Amino acid sequence: MSAAQNEGAYNIDGRGLSIWDVFSKRAGKVKGNAKPFEACDFYHRYKDDLLLVKALGFQVFRFSISWSRILPEGTGRVNKEGIAFYHALIDECLKLGLIPFVTLYHWDLPYALEKEGGWSSHFLLKWFNRFVTVCAEEFGDKVKNWIILNEPMGFTSLGYMLGKHAPGKTGLNYFLPAVHNAAMAQAEGGRIIRSLVKKSYIGTSFSCSEVVPFSSNQKDIDAANRLDILLNRLFIEPSLGLGYPDDNFLLMEKLHLFNKAWKYTERMKFDFDFIGIQNYFPVTVKYNPVIPIIQASDVKAATRKVPHTDMGWEINADSFYNMIKRFASYENVKEILVTENGAFFKDKLVNGVVKDEQRIDYFKQYLTALLKAKNEGIKVNGYFAWTLTDNFEWTEGFYARFGLVYVDFETQLRTVKQSGHWFREFMHLNK
Ligand code: NOJ
């Protein structure tokens, strides 16, 4: 789970605003004009939620740290109450025998920093270093497992190119520096944790989607290749020391300019202990001259009449298997952890029960694919279901439910869905 999607308590105990608190106030940006201000109230209910994690049989708990709870202005002054909250949360995990897995950045930049340019600013690295250093020094004795960034492609493209997510900026002038800063931040963050945390286990998490050309027409194949670079290669390759993917379309040339001008290939590289991949669906794409730069658009799963979730995302466990295999096959990748996978279906709570058979079926298919990869000797060594409780699903507000636990957002009552019960059985049988 992530802080912005779950914690709520957005203005309590000294927390500063995040870009999502501000962005969600803009009319029409989030479904139903929902705000993350209270979310699942995890800030006050973490003890109960951790008991659920434990009861469902999980051994590890992934959560993110809210940057603006720790540093309300993004840099400078530390908020003691924010620090105290995460100590209490981590201590509770350890008390219950749950291994804490901490994500440093899960999309909730302090708004104070966005006002200064956010991820596109050349000060970003300095700010990020301060945040990571504070977290490492405070929590490093107790937390050994660290994910530096969550889906850099997600927050840079949606937030700084397409304007769909916070902070809502559009255009290459924001996007390209944001990409470069994120590629640098993931490596710098890794180095800071390595130097300050003894026996640390460090990774960073990438979204990935198999990209399938709509036809054997060369234009569709080229379009698929362009999208593949963006969706699957743009961040992992610099982290492995390979620099940005080499290709001859405009976007890459511009990125190379950043890179060559500053000769930062070495600084974008870090020796990660693991690579996190987050996979939900493949995309089928065709050439579309109307779309700027990328000249590609996807052909929706519903149009192609293939199975899909209520998010419209194609359900295809073979493609999940393919992506695990592909990411594991990079020479310098030591091991893969699947740090997110799950599905949104329109759940209904009827007489205290949520019968989410489709989600169970989804998990069965995807876990079978994962076990197949593992049994074939592919170096995949972990899996995190997304996610514990229904929560604030970014632009989908509280509409898109991904949880194993249903949340009534009026009362904050939790109900374990059938998929949660199924997971418990599954883990019990596969101990
Ligand atoms: C990716 C993001 O990391 C997470 O925050 C989001 O809720 C899920 N995917 C589902 O969209």
Tab-separated table of C-alpha atoms in Angstrom, residues 4 19 99 161 201 206 218 262 266 309 314 326 342 393 424 430:
chain	number	residue	atom	x	y	z
A	4	ALA	CA	-1.226	8.934	-0.212
A	19	ILE	CA	0.720	17.327	-4.734
A	99	ILE	CA	8.792	-7.718	7.663
A	161	MET	CA	3.665	14.854	-19.742
A	201	TYR	CA	18.245	-5.106	0.593
A	206	PHE	CA	9.093	-0.492	-12.475
A	218	GLN	CA	5.769	-2.565	-40.252
A	262	TRP	CA	25.994	15.821	-18.425
A	266	GLU	CA	27.551	6.240	-14.373
A	309	THR	CA	-10.993	-6.153	-15.582
A	314	GLU	CA	-6.594	-7.045	-20.391
A	326	ARG	CA	12.214	-10.609	-19.866
A	342	GLY	CA	-3.971	-7.204	-8.783
A	393	GLU	CA	-7.052	4.931	-6.603
A	424	ARG	CA	-5.039	-17.079	3.169
A	430	ASN	CA	1.830	-23.493	-0.215
